[in-house]
Amino acid sequence: QVQLVESGGGSVQAGGSLTLSCAASGYPYSHLCMAWFRQAPGKDREGVGTIDGLHRITYADSVKGRFTISEDNAKSTLYLQMHNLKPEDTATYYCAAEAASWTWTRTRICNKDYNYWGQGTQVTVSS
């Protein structure tokens, strides 16, 4: 059973920075496809960034140039570095995972069908 535990949320002023972490356990990390999502009060959940089978990262337009996703396979941890934070970034941030599929050539495939979710960590940005 995959377990995801986020940490690093908090309150910052606009223009500030935060780094979120998501520690994964219960499954080989290299076999997981990871992503960050967020949900603001009264709004739908939105994707912040996703990692594909070749470890390429796609960011939402709203965070491009400000947020950076990285992974540390040795620590089974996903990171989200957030810079130049804006009040509209205020939300609960979640990491998500799915078990990768594999081709016969052992190429990793990520279907973006996340079925494992962390408990979320709150980020509040004040103006």
Coordinates of N, CA and C in Angstrom, one line a residue:
Q1 N 0.8 -1.2 0.0 CA 0.0 0.0 0.0 C 0.9 1.2 0.0
V2 N 0.7 2.1 -0.9 CA 1.4 3.3 -1.0 C 1.0 4.3 0.0
Q3 N 1.9 4.9 0.7 CA 1.6 6.0 1.6 C 2.4 7.2 1.2
L4 N 1.7 8.4 1.2 CA 2.3 9.7 0.9 C 2.1 10.6 2.0
V5 N 3.1 11.2 2.5 CA 3.0 12.2 3.6 C 3.7 13.5 3.2
E6 N 2.8 14.6 3.1 CA 3.4 15.9 2.7 C 3.8 16.6 4.0
S7 N 4.7 17.5 3.8 CA 5.2 18.4 4.8 C 5.7 19.7 4.2
G8 N 5.9 20.7 5.1 CA 6.5 22.0 4.6 C 5.6 23.1 4.3
G9 N 4.3 22.9 4.5 CA 3.3 24.0 4.3 C 3.5 25.1 5.4
G10 N 2.8 26.2 5.2 CA 2.9 27.3 6.2 C 2.3 28.5 5.6
S11 N 2.6 29.6 6.3 CA 2.1 30.9 6.0 C 3.2 31.8 5.6
V12 N 3.1 32.5 4.4 CA 4.2 33.4 4.0 C 3.5 34.6 3.4
Q13 N 4.3 35.7 3.3 CA 3.8 36.9 2.6 C 4.1 36.7 1.1
A14 N 3.3 37.5 0.4 CA 3.4 37.5 -1.1 C 4.9 37.8 -1.4
G15 N 5.4 37.0 -2.4 CA 6.8 37.2 -2.8 C 7.7 36.2 -2.1
G16 N 7.2 35.5 -1.1 CA 8.0 34.6 -0.4 C 8.1 33.3 -1.0
S17 N 8.8 32.4 -0.3 CA 9.1 31.0 -0.9 C 8.8 30.0 0.2
L18 N 8.4 28.8 -0.3 CA 8.2 27.6 0.5 C 8.6 26.4 -0.3
T19 N 9.1 25.4 0.4 CA 9.3 24.1 -0.3 C 8.5 23.0 0.4
L20 N 7.7 22.3 -0.3 CA 6.9 21.2 0.2 C 7.7 19.9 -0.1
S21 N 7.5 18.9 0.7 CA 8.0 17.6 0.5 C 6.9 16.6 0.6
C22 N 7.1 15.5 -0.1 CA 6.2 14.4 -0.1 C 7.0 13.1 0.0
A23 N 6.9 12.5 1.2 CA 7.6 11.2 1.4 C 6.7 10.0 1.0
A24 N 7.2 9.2 0.1 CA 6.5 8.0 -0.3 C 7.0 6.8 0.3
S25 N 6.1 5.8 0.6 CA 6.6 4.6 1.2 C 5.6 3.5 0.7
G26 N 6.0 2.2 0.9 CA 5.2 1.1 0.6 C 5.2 0.6 -0.8
Y27 N 6.1 1.2 -1.6 CA 6.2 0.8 -3.0 C 7.5 1.3 -3.6
P28 N 8.2 0.6 -4.5 CA 9.4 1.2 -5.0 C 9.2 2.5 -5.7
Y29 N 9.9 3.5 -5.2 CA 9.6 4.9 -5.7 C 9.8 5.1 -7.2
S30 N 10.8 4.4 -7.7 CA 11.0 4.5 -9.1 C 9.9 3.9 -10.0
H31 N 9.0 3.2 -9.3 CA 7.9 2.6 -10.0 C 6.6 3.4 -9.9
L32 N 6.7 4.6 -9.2 CA 5.6 5.5 -9.0 C 5.7 6.7 -10.0
C33 N 4.5 7.1 -10.4 CA 4.4 8.3 -11.2 C 3.8 9.4 -10.3
M34 N 4.5 10.5 -10.1 CA 4.1 11.4 -9.1 C 3.6 12.7 -9.6
A35 N 2.9 13.5 -8.8 CA 2.3 14.7 -9.2 C 2.0 15.6 -8.0
W36 N 1.9 16.9 -8.2 CA 1.4 17.8 -7.2 C 0.1 18.4 -7.7
F37 N -0.9 18.5 -6.7 CA -2.2 19.1 -7.0 C -2.4 20.1 -5.9
R38 N -3.4 21.0 -6.1 CA -3.8 21.9 -5.0 C -5.3 22.2 -5.1
Q39 N -5.8 22.6 -4.0 CA -7.3 22.9 -4.0 C -7.5 24.1 -3.1
A40 N -8.0 25.1 -3.6 CA -8.3 26.3 -2.8 C -9.8 26.2 -2.4
P41 N -10.1 26.9 -1.3 CA -11.5 26.8 -0.8 C -12.5 27.2 -1.9
G42 N -13.5 26.4 -2.1 CA -14.5 26.7 -3.0 C -14.2 26.5 -4.5
K43 N -13.0 26.0 -4.7 CA -12.5 25.7 -6.1 C -12.3 24.3 -6.3
D44 N -12.2 23.9 -7.6 CA -11.9 22.5 -7.9 C -10.4 22.3 -7.7
R45 N -10.1 21.0 -7.5 CA -8.7 20.7 -7.5 C -8.0 20.9 -8.8
E46 N -6.8 21.4 -8.8 CA -6.1 21.6 -10.0 C -4.7 21.0 -10.0
G47 N -4.2 20.6 -11.1 CA -2.9 20.1 -11.2 C -1.9 21.2 -11.1
V48 N -0.8 21.0 -10.3 CA 0.3 22.0 -10.3 C 1.4 21.5 -11.2
G49 N 1.7 20.2 -11.2 CA 2.7 19.7 -12.0 C 2.7 18.2 -12.0
T50 N 3.0 17.6 -13.1 CA 3.0 16.1 -13.2 C 4.3 15.6 -13.8
I51 N 4.7 14.4 -13.5 CA 5.9 13.8 -14.0 C 5.5 12.6 -14.9
D52 N 6.0 12.6 -16.1 CA 5.6 11.5 -17.0 C 6.6 10.3 -16.9
G53 N 6.3 9.3 -17.7 CA 7.1 8.1 -17.7 C 8.6 8.3 -17.9
L54 N 9.0 9.4 -18.6 CA 10.4 9.7 -18.9 C 10.9 10.7 -17.9
H55 N 10.1 11.0 -16.9 CA 10.5 11.9 -15.8 C 10.5 13.4 -16.3
R56 N 9.8 13.6 -17.4 CA 9.6 15.0 -17.8 C 8.5 15.6 -17.0
I57 N 8.6 16.9 -16.7 CA 7.7 17.6 -15.8 C 6.9 18.6 -16.6
T58 N 5.6 18.6 -16.4 CA 4.7 19.5 -17.0 C 4.1 20.4 -15.9
Y59 N 4.1 21.7 -16.0 CA 3.6 22.6 -15.0 C 2.3 23.3 -15.5
A60 N 1.5 23.6 -14.6 CA 0.3 24.4 -14.9 C 0.8 25.8 -15.3
D61 N 0.1 26.5 -16.2 CA 0.5 27.8 -16.6 C 0.6 28.8 -15.5
S62 N -0.2 28.6 -14.5 CA -0.3 29.5 -13.4 C 1.0 29.5 -12.5
V63 N 1.8 28.4 -12.6 CA 2.9 28.3 -11.8 C 4.2 28.3 -12.5
K64 N 4.2 28.2 -13.8 CA 5.4 28.1 -14.6 C 6.3 29.3 -14.3
G65 N 7.6 29.0 -14.2 CA 8.6 30.0 -13.9 C 8.7 30.3 -12.4
R66 N 7.8 29.8 -11.6 CA 7.8 30.1 -10.2 C 8.0 28.9 -9.3
F67 N 7.4 27.8 -9.8 CA 7.4 26.5 -9.0 C 8.4 25.5 -9.7
T68 N 9.0 24.7 -9.0 CA 9.9 23.7 -9.5 C 9.7 22.4 -8.8
I69 N 9.4 21.3 -9.5 CA 9.2 20.0 -9.0 C 10.5 19.2 -9.2
S70 N 10.9 18.5 -8.1 CA 12.1 17.6 -8.2 C 11.8 16.4 -7.4
E71 N 12.7 15.4 -7.7 CA 12.6 14.1 -7.0 C 13.9 13.7 -6.4
D72 N 13.9 13.0 -5.3 CA 15.1 12.3 -4.8 C 14.7 10.9 -4.6
N73 N 15.1 10.1 -5.6 CA 14.8 8.7 -5.6 C 15.4 7.9 -4.4
A74 N 16.6 8.3 -4.0 CA 17.2 7.7 -2.8 C 16.4 7.9 -1.5
K75 N 15.7 9.0 -1.5 CA 14.9 9.4 -0.3 C 13.4 9.1 -0.5
S76 N 13.1 8.6 -1.7 CA 11.7 8.4 -2.0 C 10.8 9.6 -1.8
T77 N 11.3 10.7 -2.2 CA 10.7 12.0 -1.8 C 10.5 12.9 -3.1
L78 N 9.4 13.5 -3.1 CA 9.0 14.4 -4.2 C 9.0 15.8 -3.5
Y79 N 9.5 16.8 -4.3 CA 9.6 18.2 -3.7 C 8.8 19.1 -4.6
L80 N 8.4 20.2 -4.0 CA 7.8 21.3 -4.8 C 8.4 22.6 -4.2
Q81 N 9.3 23.2 -4.9 CA 9.8 24.5 -4.5 C 8.9 25.6 -5.1
M82 N 8.5 26.5 -4.3 CA 7.6 27.6 -4.7 C 8.3 28.9 -4.4
H83 N 8.4 29.7 -5.4 CA 9.0 31.0 -5.3 C 8.0 32.1 -5.8
N84 N 8.3 33.3 -5.3 CA 7.4 34.4 -5.7 C 5.9 34.1 -5.5
L85 N 5.6 33.6 -4.3 CA 4.3 33.2 -4.1 C 3.3 34.3 -4.1
K86 N 2.1 34.0 -4.6 CA 1.0 35.0 -4.7 C -0.2 34.6 -3.8
P87 N -1.0 35.5 -3.4 CA -2.2 35.2 -2.6 C -3.0 34.1 -3.3
E88 N -3.1 34.1 -4.6 CA -3.9 33.1 -5.3 C -3.3 31.7 -5.3
D89 N -2.1 31.6 -4.7 CA -1.5 30.3 -4.5 C -1.9 29.6 -3.2
T90 N -2.7 30.4 -2.5 CA -3.2 29.8 -1.2 C -4.1 28.6 -1.5
A91 N -3.8 27.5 -0.9 CA -4.5 26.3 -1.1 C -4.0 25.2 -0.3
T92 N -4.7 24.1 -0.3 CA -4.1 22.8 0.3 C -3.4 22.1 -0.8
Y93 N -2.2 21.7 -0.6 CA -1.4 21.1 -1.6 C -1.3 19.6 -1.3
Y94 N -1.5 18.8 -2.4 CA -1.5 17.4 -2.2 C -0.5 16.8 -3.2
C95 N 0.2 15.8 -2.8 CA 1.0 15.0 -3.7 C 0.1 13.7 -4.0
A96 N 0.3 13.2 -5.2 CA -0.4 12.1 -5.7 C 0.5 11.1 -6.4
A97 N 0.1 9.9 -6.5 CA 0.9 8.9 -7.1 C 0.0 7.8 -7.8
E98 N 0.6 7.2 -8.8 CA 0.0 6.0 -9.4 C 1.2 5.0 -9.7
A99 N 0.9 3.8 -9.7 CA 1.9 2.8 -10.1 C 2.1 2.8 -11.6
A100 N 3.3 2.9 -12.0 CA 3.7 3.0 -13.4 C 3.3 1.7 -14.1
S101 N 3.0 1.9 -15.4 CA 2.9 0.7 -16.3 C 4.3 0.6 -17.0
W102 N 4.5 -0.6 -17.7 CA 5.8 -0.8 -18.3 C 5.6 -1.4 -19.7
T103 N 6.3 -0.9 -20.7 CA 6.3 -1.6 -22.0 C 7.2 -2.8 -22.0
W104 N 7.2 -3.5 -23.1 CA 8.1 -4.7 -23.1 C 9.5 -4.3 -23.2
T105 N 9.8 -3.1 -23.5 CA 11.2 -2.6 -23.5 C 11.6 -1.9 -22.2
R106 N 10.7 -2.1 -21.2 CA 10.9 -1.5 -19.9 C 10.9 0.0 -19.9
T107 N 10.1 0.5 -20.8 CA 9.9 2.0 -20.7 C 8.7 2.3 -19.8
R108 N 8.9 3.2 -18.9 CA 7.9 3.5 -17.9 C 6.8 4.3 -18.6
I109 N 5.5 4.0 -18.2 CA 4.4 4.7 -18.7 C 3.6 5.2 -17.5
C110 N 3.2 6.5 -17.6 CA 2.4 7.1 -16.5 C 1.1 7.6 -17.2
N111 N 0.0 7.1 -16.6 CA -1.3 7.3 -17.2 C -2.0 8.5 -16.6
K112 N -1.4 9.2 -15.6 CA -2.1 10.3 -14.9 C -3.4 9.9 -14.3
D113 N -3.5 8.7 -13.8 CA -4.7 8.2 -13.1 C -4.3 7.9 -11.7
Y114 N -4.2 9.0 -10.9 CA -3.6 8.9 -9.6 C -4.6 8.3 -8.6
N115 N -4.2 7.2 -8.0 CA -5.1 6.6 -7.0 C -4.5 6.6 -5.6
Y116 N -3.4 7.2 -5.4 CA -2.8 7.4 -4.1 C -2.6 8.9 -3.8
W117 N -3.1 9.3 -2.6 CA -3.1 10.7 -2.3 C -2.5 10.9 -0.9
G118 N -1.8 12.0 -0.7 CA -1.4 12.4 0.6 C -2.5 13.1 1.4
Q119 N -2.3 13.5 2.6 CA -3.3 14.1 3.4 C -3.4 15.6 3.2
G120 N -2.4 16.2 2.5 CA -2.4 17.6 2.2 C -1.7 18.4 3.2
T121 N -1.2 19.5 2.7 CA -0.5 20.5 3.5 C -0.9 21.9 3.1
Q122 N -1.3 22.7 4.1 CA -1.8 24.0 3.8 C -0.7 25.1 3.5
V123 N -1.0 25.8 2.4 CA -0.1 26.9 2.1 C -1.0 28.2 2.1
T124 N -0.6 29.2 2.8 CA -1.4 30.4 2.9 C -0.4 31.6 2.6
V125 N -0.8 32.3 1.6 CA 0.0 33.5 1.1 C -0.8 34.8 1.4
S126 N -0.2 35.6 2.2 CA -0.9 36.9 2.5 C -0.3 38.0 1.7
S127 N -1.2 39.0 1.4 CA -0.8 40.1 0.5 C -0.2 41.2 1.4

